[in-house]
mmCIF file of C-alpha atoms in Angstrom:
data_model
loop_
_atom_site.group_PDB
_atom_site.id
_atom_site.type_symbol
_atom_site.label_atom_id
_atom_site.label_comp_id
_atom_site.label_asym_id
_atom_site.label_seq_id
_atom_site.Cartn_x
_atom_site.Cartn_y
_atom_site.Cartn_z
ATOM 1 C CA UNK A 677 31.014 -0.331 51.920
ATOM 2 C CA UNK A 678 27.603 0.505 52.684
ATOM 3 C CA UNK A 679 24.734 -1.332 51.706
ATOM 4 C CA UNK A 680 22.164 0.586 50.226
ATOM 5 C CA UNK A 681 20.454 -2.473 48.478
ATOM 6 C CA UNK A 682 21.112 -0.473 45.059
ATOM 7 C CA UNK A 683 23.764 -3.228 44.045
ATOM 8 C CA UNK A 684 20.462 -5.524 44.868
ATOM 9 C CA UNK A 685 17.614 -3.765 43.114
ATOM 10 C CA UNK A 686 19.895 -3.538 39.637
ATOM 11 C CA UNK A 687 20.559 -7.652 40.240
ATOM 12 C CA UNK A 688 17.006 -8.644 40.480
ATOM 13 C CA UNK A 689 15.986 -6.040 37.418
ATOM 14 C CA UNK A 690 18.572 -7.463 34.813
ATOM 15 C CA UNK A 691 17.357 -11.228 36.348
ATOM 16 C CA UNK A 692 13.679 -10.205 35.539
ATOM 17 C CA UNK A 693 14.518 -8.855 32.079
ATOM 18 C CA UNK A 694 16.528 -11.822 31.219
ATOM 19 C CA UNK A 695 13.808 -14.121 32.856
ATOM 20 C CA UNK A 696 10.612 -12.170 32.928
ATOM 21 C CA UNK B 731 34.774 6.781 7.844
ATOM 22 C CA UNK B 732 34.745 10.028 10.234
ATOM 23 C CA UNK B 733 37.219 10.525 12.824
ATOM 24 C CA UNK B 734 36.387 10.129 17.396
ATOM 25 C CA UNK B 735 38.008 13.370 19.214
ATOM 26 C CA UNK B 736 40.181 13.077 21.840
ATOM 27 C CA UNK B 737 37.970 14.516 24.312
ATOM 28 C CA UNK B 738 34.755 14.230 22.082
ATOM 29 C CA UNK B 739 32.089 12.220 20.289
ATOM 30 C CA UNK B 740 31.685 10.953 17.061
ATOM 31 C CA UNK B 741 32.304 13.068 14.059
ATOM 32 C CA UNK B 742 30.879 12.022 10.673
ATOM 33 C CA UNK B 743 32.906 13.078 7.719
ATOM 34 C CA UNK B 744 31.569 16.401 5.715
ATOM 35 C CA UNK B 745 28.819 15.826 3.517
ATOM 36 C CA UNK B 746 27.862 18.219 0.519
ATOM 37 C CA UNK B 747 24.413 19.873 2.142
ATOM 38 C CA UNK B 748 24.343 22.461 -1.022
ATOM 39 C CA UNK B 749 25.674 21.351 -4.012
ATOM 40 C CA UNK B 750 26.904 23.997 -6.114
ATOM 41 C CA UNK B 751 24.704 23.912 -9.140
ATOM 42 C CA UNK B 752 21.908 24.657 -6.881
ATOM 43 C CA UNK B 753 23.675 27.704 -5.176
ATOM 44 C CA UNK B 754 25.212 29.903 -8.521
ATOM 45 C CA UNK B 755 28.363 28.664 -7.860
ATOM 46 C CA UNK B 756 28.591 27.969 -3.807
ATOM 47 C CA UNK B 757 28.858 24.695 -2.509
ATOM 48 C CA UNK B 758 28.624 23.775 1.332
ATOM 49 C CA UNK B 759 29.478 20.697 2.562
ATOM 50 C CA UNK B 760 29.534 19.933 6.365
ATOM 51 C CA UNK B 761 29.008 18.163 9.552
ATOM 52 C CA UNK B 762 28.514 18.252 13.443
ATOM 53 C CA UNK B 763 30.611 18.122 16.768
ATOM 54 C CA UNK B 764 30.574 18.258 20.522
ATOM 55 C CA UNK B 765 33.496 18.371 22.513
ATOM 56 C CA UNK B 766 33.955 19.339 26.097
ATOM 57 C CA UNK B 767 29.911 20.589 25.869
ATOM 58 C CA UNK B 768 30.576 22.752 22.590
ATOM 59 C CA UNK B 769 28.355 22.325 19.623
ATOM 60 C CA UNK B 770 29.578 23.221 15.967
ATOM 61 C CA UNK B 771 28.993 23.329 13.136
ATOM 62 C CA UNK B 772 31.820 22.471 10.783
ATOM 63 C CA UNK B 773 31.475 24.012 7.351
ATOM 64 C CA UNK B 774 33.831 23.672 3.687
ATOM 65 C CA UNK B 775 32.587 26.708 1.694
ATOM 66 C CA UNK B 776 33.466 26.527 -1.561
ATOM 67 C CA UNK B 777 33.304 29.069 -4.568
ATOM 68 C CA UNK B 778 32.561 27.068 -7.920
ATOM 69 C CA UNK B 779 31.200 30.282 -9.725
ATOM 70 C CA UNK B 780 33.436 33.166 -11.560
ATOM 71 C CA UNK B 781 32.855 35.484 -9.395
ATOM 72 C CA UNK B 782 34.002 36.555 -5.902
ATOM 73 C CA UNK B 783 31.890 35.790 -3.577
ATOM 74 C CA UNK B 784 31.235 38.503 -0.144
ATOM 75 C CA UNK B 785 29.064 39.223 2.683
ATOM 76 C CA UNK B 786 28.426 35.609 3.786
ATOM 77 C CA UNK B 787 25.862 35.232 6.922
ATOM 78 C CA UNK B 788 23.672 32.433 7.714
ATOM 79 C CA UNK B 789 20.844 31.143 9.498
ATOM 80 C CA UNK B 790 18.405 28.643 11.006
ATOM 81 C CA UNK B 791 14.874 28.049 11.274
ATOM 82 C CA UNK B 792 12.999 26.986 13.988
ATOM 83 C CA UNK B 793 13.963 23.507 14.953
ATOM 84 C CA UNK B 794 13.047 20.812 17.207
ATOM 85 C CA UNK B 795 15.772 21.578 19.989
ATOM 86 C CA UNK B 796 16.263 25.079 19.574
ATOM 87 C CA UNK B 797 19.877 24.976 18.021
ATOM 88 C CA UNK B 798 21.008 28.355 16.649
ATOM 89 C CA UNK B 799 24.148 29.693 15.596
ATOM 90 C CA UNK B 800 26.051 31.444 18.524
ATOM 91 C CA UNK B 801 28.140 33.808 16.620
ATOM 92 C CA UNK B 802 28.083 35.331 12.748
ATOM 93 C CA UNK B 803 29.049 33.229 10.272
ATOM 94 C CA UNK B 804 32.711 34.786 10.043
ATOM 95 C CA UNK B 805 34.156 34.464 6.097
ATOM 96 C CA UNK B 806 37.060 36.496 6.999
ATOM 97 C CA UNK B 807 38.233 37.078 3.232
ATOM 98 C CA UNK B 808 36.368 37.592 -0.245
ATOM 99 C CA UNK B 809 36.147 33.864 -1.621
ATOM 100 C CA UNK B 810 37.655 33.884 -4.863
ATOM 101 C CA UNK B 811 36.680 31.642 -7.474
ATOM 102 C CA UNK B 812 37.991 27.880 -6.821
ATOM 103 C CA UNK B 813 38.895 28.588 -3.482
ATOM 104 C CA UNK B 814 37.660 26.662 0.100
ATOM 105 C CA UNK B 815 37.111 27.896 3.387
ATOM 106 C CA UNK B 816 36.648 25.881 6.470
ATOM 107 C CA UNK B 817 34.573 27.410 8.782
ATOM 108 C CA UNK B 818 33.510 26.259 12.568
ATOM 109 C CA UNK B 819 30.326 27.876 13.347
ATOM 110 C CA UNK B 820 29.670 27.521 16.978
ATOM 111 C CA UNK B 821 26.222 26.391 18.370
ATOM 112 C CA UNK B 822 23.932 26.592 21.137
ATOM 113 C CA UNK B 823 20.471 25.397 22.187
ATOM 114 C CA UNK B 824 18.576 28.423 22.534
ATOM 115 C CA UNK B 825 16.971 29.606 19.857
ATOM 116 C CA UNK B 826 13.366 29.147 19.607
ATOM 117 C CA UNK B 827 11.997 25.626 19.115
ATOM 118 C CA UNK B 828 9.201 24.201 17.112
ATOM 119 C CA UNK B 829 8.906 20.450 16.323
ATOM 120 C CA UNK B 830 10.666 19.127 12.794
ATOM 121 C CA UNK B 831 9.582 16.032 11.125
ATOM 122 C CA UNK B 832 11.863 14.328 11.416
ATOM 123 C CA UNK B 833 12.896 15.110 14.423
ATOM 124 C CA UNK B 834 16.285 16.134 13.431
ATOM 125 C CA UNK B 835 15.919 18.098 10.784
ATOM 126 C CA UNK B 836 17.448 21.349 10.315
ATOM 127 C CA UNK B 837 16.320 23.965 7.699
ATOM 128 C CA UNK B 838 19.758 26.357 6.847
ATOM 129 C CA UNK B 839 19.654 29.436 5.052
ATOM 130 C CA UNK B 840 22.919 30.877 3.851
ATOM 131 C CA UNK B 841 23.380 34.367 1.845
ATOM 132 C CA UNK B 842 26.087 35.810 0.025
ATOM 133 C CA UNK B 843 26.504 38.780 -2.422
ATOM 134 C CA UNK B 844 24.892 36.698 -5.041
ATOM 135 C CA UNK B 845 21.958 34.748 -3.862
ATOM 136 C CA UNK B 846 20.045 33.472 -0.465
ATOM 137 C CA UNK B 847 20.011 29.689 -0.244
ATOM 138 C CA UNK B 848 18.499 26.918 1.720
ATOM 139 C CA UNK B 849 18.898 23.390 2.066
ATOM 140 C CA UNK B 850 18.021 20.631 4.912
ATOM 141 C CA UNK B 851 20.196 18.522 6.826
ATOM 142 C CA UNK B 852 19.819 16.123 9.677
ATOM 143 C CA UNK B 853 21.867 16.167 12.812
ATOM 144 C CA UNK B 854 23.244 12.889 14.841
ATOM 145 C CA UNK B 855 21.300 13.457 18.461
ATOM 146 C CA UNK B 856 24.441 12.635 20.187
ATOM 147 C CA UNK B 857 25.662 15.964 19.703
ATOM 148 C CA UNK B 858 22.516 16.962 22.056
ATOM 149 C CA UNK B 859 24.225 14.981 24.425
ATOM 150 C CA UNK B 860 25.253 16.468 27.784
ATOM 151 C CA UNK B 861 28.307 15.666 30.121
ATOM 152 C CA UNK B 862 25.843 15.764 33.165
ATOM 153 C CA UNK B 863 23.992 12.905 31.920
ATOM 154 C CA UNK B 864 25.043 9.983 34.429
ATOM 155 C CA UNK B 865 21.936 9.571 36.497
ATOM 156 C CA UNK B 866 21.853 9.243 40.172
ATOM 157 C CA UNK B 867 21.516 5.025 40.664
ATOM 158 C CA UNK B 868 18.779 5.196 42.671
ATOM 159 C CA UNK B 869 16.812 7.916 40.415
ATOM 160 C CA UNK B 870 17.256 5.196 37.850
ATOM 161 C CA UNK B 871 16.296 2.728 39.124
ATOM 162 C CA UNK B 872 12.321 4.861 40.665
ATOM 163 C CA UNK B 873 12.768 6.331 36.950
ATOM 164 C CA UNK B 874 12.852 3.069 34.922
ATOM 165 C CA UNK B 875 10.054 1.447 37.448
ATOM 166 C CA UNK B 876 8.220 4.886 36.258
ATOM 167 C CA UNK B 877 7.726 4.873 32.646
ATOM 168 C CA UNK B 878 5.777 2.911 31.346
ATOM 169 C CA UNK B 879 5.912 -0.044 29.525
ATOM 170 C CA UNK B 880 4.284 1.168 26.152
ATOM 171 C CA UNK B 881 7.693 3.510 26.290
ATOM 172 C CA UNK B 882 9.628 0.980 26.279
ATOM 173 C CA UNK B 883 11.293 1.059 22.684
ATOM 174 C CA UNK B 884 13.857 -2.166 21.030
ATOM 175 C CA UNK B 885 16.190 -2.239 18.706
ATOM 176 C CA UNK B 886 19.062 -4.713 17.876
ATOM 177 C CA UNK B 887 22.348 -3.722 17.230
ATOM 178 C CA UNK B 888 24.102 -6.254 14.777
ATOM 179 C CA UNK B 889 28.274 -7.233 14.196
ATOM 180 C CA UNK B 890 29.156 -4.280 16.974
ATOM 181 C CA UNK B 891 33.269 -5.181 16.498
ATOM 182 C CA UNK B 892 33.498 -4.052 20.192
ATOM 183 C CA UNK B 893 33.743 -6.123 23.447
ATOM 184 C CA UNK B 894 31.235 -5.026 26.807
ATOM 185 C CA UNK B 895 34.059 -3.082 28.441
ATOM 186 C CA UNK B 896 34.731 -1.058 25.013
ATOM 187 C CA UNK B 897 31.534 -0.562 24.332
ATOM 188 C CA UNK B 898 31.028 1.103 27.985
ATOM 189 C CA UNK B 899 34.000 3.449 27.492
ATOM 190 C CA UNK B 900 33.573 4.329 23.523
ATOM 191 C CA UNK B 901 29.611 5.204 24.463
ATOM 192 C CA UNK B 902 31.346 7.203 27.623
ATOM 193 C CA UNK B 903 33.025 9.211 24.908
ATOM 194 C CA UNK B 904 29.348 10.414 23.999
ATOM 195 C CA UNK B 905 27.746 11.652 26.969
ATOM 196 C CA UNK B 906 26.148 7.525 27.139
ATOM 197 C CA UNK B 907 27.211 6.988 30.696
ATOM 198 C CA UNK B 908 27.354 3.336 32.359
ATOM 199 C CA UNK B 909 25.139 3.337 35.768
ATOM 200 C CA UNK B 910 25.242 -0.376 36.798
ATOM 201 C CA UNK B 911 26.496 -3.585 34.959
ATOM 202 C CA UNK B 912 25.193 -7.025 35.087
ATOM 203 C CA UNK B 913 25.464 -10.325 34.017
ATOM 204 C CA UNK B 914 22.850 -12.608 33.717
ATOM 205 C CA UNK B 915 23.258 -15.928 32.408
ATOM 206 C CA UNK B 916 26.803 -14.819 30.134
ATOM 207 C CA UNK B 917 25.217 -11.886 29.254
ATOM 208 C CA UNK B 918 26.627 -8.684 30.330
ATOM 209 C CA UNK B 919 23.555 -6.071 31.057
ATOM 210 C CA UNK B 920 24.138 -2.429 31.236
ATOM 211 C CA UNK B 921 21.861 0.380 32.621
ATOM 212 C CA UNK B 922 22.617 3.379 31.154
ATOM 213 C CA UNK B 923 21.430 6.898 30.965
ATOM 214 C CA UNK B 924 21.898 9.931 28.716
ATOM 215 C CA UNK B 925 20.273 13.206 28.872
ATOM 216 C CA UNK B 926 19.346 15.606 25.806
ATOM 217 C CA UNK B 927 20.181 19.739 26.022
ATOM 218 C CA UNK B 928 16.643 20.564 27.259
ATOM 219 C CA UNK B 929 16.521 18.549 30.159
ATOM 220 C CA UNK B 930 14.947 14.792 28.166
ATOM 221 C CA UNK B 931 16.633 11.467 30.058
ATOM 222 C CA UNK B 932 16.506 8.602 28.290
ATOM 223 C CA UNK B 933 17.653 5.457 30.008
ATOM 224 C CA UNK B 934 18.759 2.210 28.324
ATOM 225 C CA UNK B 935 19.470 -1.330 28.990
ATOM 226 C CA UNK B 936 22.248 -2.498 26.408
ATOM 227 C CA UNK B 937 22.432 -6.668 26.812
ATOM 228 C CA UNK B 938 25.327 -7.782 25.082
ATOM 229 C CA UNK B 939 25.322 -11.195 23.490
ATOM 230 C CA UNK B 940 28.737 -12.276 22.459
ATOM 231 C CA UNK B 941 28.990 -13.890 19.098
ATOM 232 C CA UNK B 942 32.169 -15.193 16.966
ATOM 233 C CA UNK B 943 35.305 -13.239 18.785
ATOM 234 C CA UNK B 944 35.206 -10.246 17.091
ATOM 235 C CA UNK B 945 31.355 -9.197 16.946
ATOM 236 C CA UNK B 946 28.759 -8.867 19.294
ATOM 237 C CA UNK B 947 25.282 -9.048 19.012
ATOM 238 C CA UNK B 948 23.730 -6.222 21.158
ATOM 239 C CA UNK B 949 20.010 -5.587 22.067
ATOM 240 C CA UNK B 950 19.190 -1.937 23.487
ATOM 241 C CA UNK B 951 15.563 -1.124 25.609
ATOM 242 C CA UNK B 952 15.262 2.654 25.860
ATOM 243 C CA UNK B 953 12.871 4.386 28.077
ATOM 244 C CA UNK B 954 11.537 7.813 27.895
ATOM 245 C CA UNK B 955 9.444 10.247 28.587
ATOM 246 C CA UNK B 956 9.236 11.775 24.863
ATOM 247 C CA UNK B 957 9.463 8.615 23.157
ATOM 248 C CA UNK B 958 9.769 10.171 19.929
ATOM 249 C CA UNK B 959 13.509 10.336 20.529
ATOM 250 C CA UNK B 960 14.254 7.019 21.039
ATOM 251 C CA UNK B 961 14.720 6.147 17.342
ATOM 252 C CA UNK B 962 17.015 8.738 17.251
ATOM 253 C CA UNK B 963 19.163 7.961 19.993
ATOM 254 C CA UNK B 964 18.881 4.061 18.422
ATOM 255 C CA UNK B 965 20.525 5.903 15.217
ATOM 256 C CA UNK B 966 23.283 7.560 18.019
ATOM 257 C CA UNK B 967 24.486 4.279 19.450
ATOM 258 C CA UNK B 968 24.181 2.532 15.837
ATOM 259 C CA UNK B 969 26.973 5.214 14.232
ATOM 260 C CA UNK B 970 29.022 5.476 17.679
ATOM 261 C CA UNK B 971 29.469 1.788 18.297
ATOM 262 C CA UNK B 972 30.264 1.074 14.311
ATOM 263 C CA UNK B 973 32.458 3.771 13.689
#
């Protein structure tokens, strides 16, 4: 699967929202 | 409570919109539905007068989303005293627009051979959630970042009788789409999008905290360029998830 960086971006978003 | 439909969003039970005593014997109850892209107003007309009713017609006042009848009100035969008829009136969203207070207020006029009657009702916003409301992931991330924090509204949905999987599929049947899902410190985080018939996008983060075995607590964060719709979108989430 081509890693378009979006998976990682969503992980960072979720992480930042949980631990701002 | 109401019923879910096979291929559509939640439908509330019919409520009385016009009591007979305010309309010379005509009682109207109704609800709104959205099924595979078609919106309708499902009506029940009852004649509680002593005379036959004929010549029905319906008109909407201008409203926030341009809702309008897509066809005339078809009552095929005169309505005799004590008779009830069920009618599904197809609606579209290409009528005149005027911002209402509250936003989902709809003013309706119904006429028959006796008189013209007026009533107001509130429609659930999810009848306006379109089928192509799943935002592309890249666009979601960019839009989420772009919408200012002051446009974010947060709501709690307590005691939801569904787990994360069921939440996602229940919402999808009402055209609220999960774009991405993450688990952080034991909480499921769903990133979701929906689009209204007038093209307004709403982005959501739904944080699902496991409660006791059969209930979850949800925290809903909504981001939208038209933040006045957020309250009504939250009410749609509540309705869809608790019925």
